[in-house]
Phi, psi and omega in degrees: 000136182295142178293346181273354181297132182295140178287131182279128180282128180303148183302320180297322180291323177297314179303313182295323179295315179295315180300312182297320181291315180294320178300314180292326177299322179289313181300318183280351178089006176287330167250123188253159178309131182096342178294142180276147171250110183253120185306311183300315182294320180291323177298320177293319180301315184270352181068040183227175175283174180285341186299306179294331176294314180299318180293322178295320179296318178298322178295321179294327175296313181297327180279350177091013181272325182228168178214157176271107176286330176203181181296336184245003185227115178242129185227158172293133185293144172267121179293132178260163175305324179293318177305311183295316181299315182293320179294321179287330174297320177295316177301317182298317182293316188270320183287326177295316178298316181297321180298320178296318177294318181300323180297330182267345188242348185292132177272163176305320179296318179296320178294324178296321177294321177296321179296322178297321177296320178296321177297320177295321178296321179296318179295317179295324179293318177298326180275353182056040181265095188301317183292320178293321178298313180300316182296311185288325177293325176294317179295327177299312180291323177298323181292322177296319176299319179295320180295334179296335175070030181234103185295329179294322178300316179296318182293329177290322182283333188304315182297336181252008184302316181298316179293328176292322175298320179299316178295318179302323180294336181286335181273108184255018175272066191300312181299321178295321179297319178297317178300316180297321179291323176299316181293322179293319177301312181300322180293317178293317181296336180291340182080005181263107184295326179296317178296318180296316179296320181297317180290323178296317179297314179300319181295312181298318181293321177293320179295324177297313180297319180294318181294315179298319179299318181292319185278322191235354179098168186296334186293338180256353184286000000 
């Protein structure tokens, strides 16, 4: 066989590449609620067979991003008020707890890393770069979970991480979000778990109201 022969990408790697791209397209809003996912078109887009595309779509269904409206029609899911409420209830329960743990366990080095993320968030906010803001804000919350030092807590959050990123993207009140993160950082850095939990709770509740307002209007906020 010629040394110039192209290396064949394993099927599992193809599936993961397609899945990651489609997931990010949904989170970033390039694929919007109600948009169809057509296997043939996606296979052509990615230059692959339909098999990894079909498997990626099934994974997106399991993750809560898309749904089968019929045997022949698959669409990006429309978030309902109940979806949003349940996801934020989970955030409230777990992130508030994590913030309290982080306040008692964060090292100076860990706090410095958290501060760097806030600096990146501030730069992205000044640039009004929605995708960068979503990414760095997600990493900020992931870092707080890591600082909590509870691997079970992280494993509980992992299955809904993508949908939480999707929700974060819906809240476009970026300067307010940055202010809330600054206050949460200061509370964690203080080493006072009660203060950290209080700020985390306030942040989650404010983010819930902003997200509901953006998705469904003021009457449900």
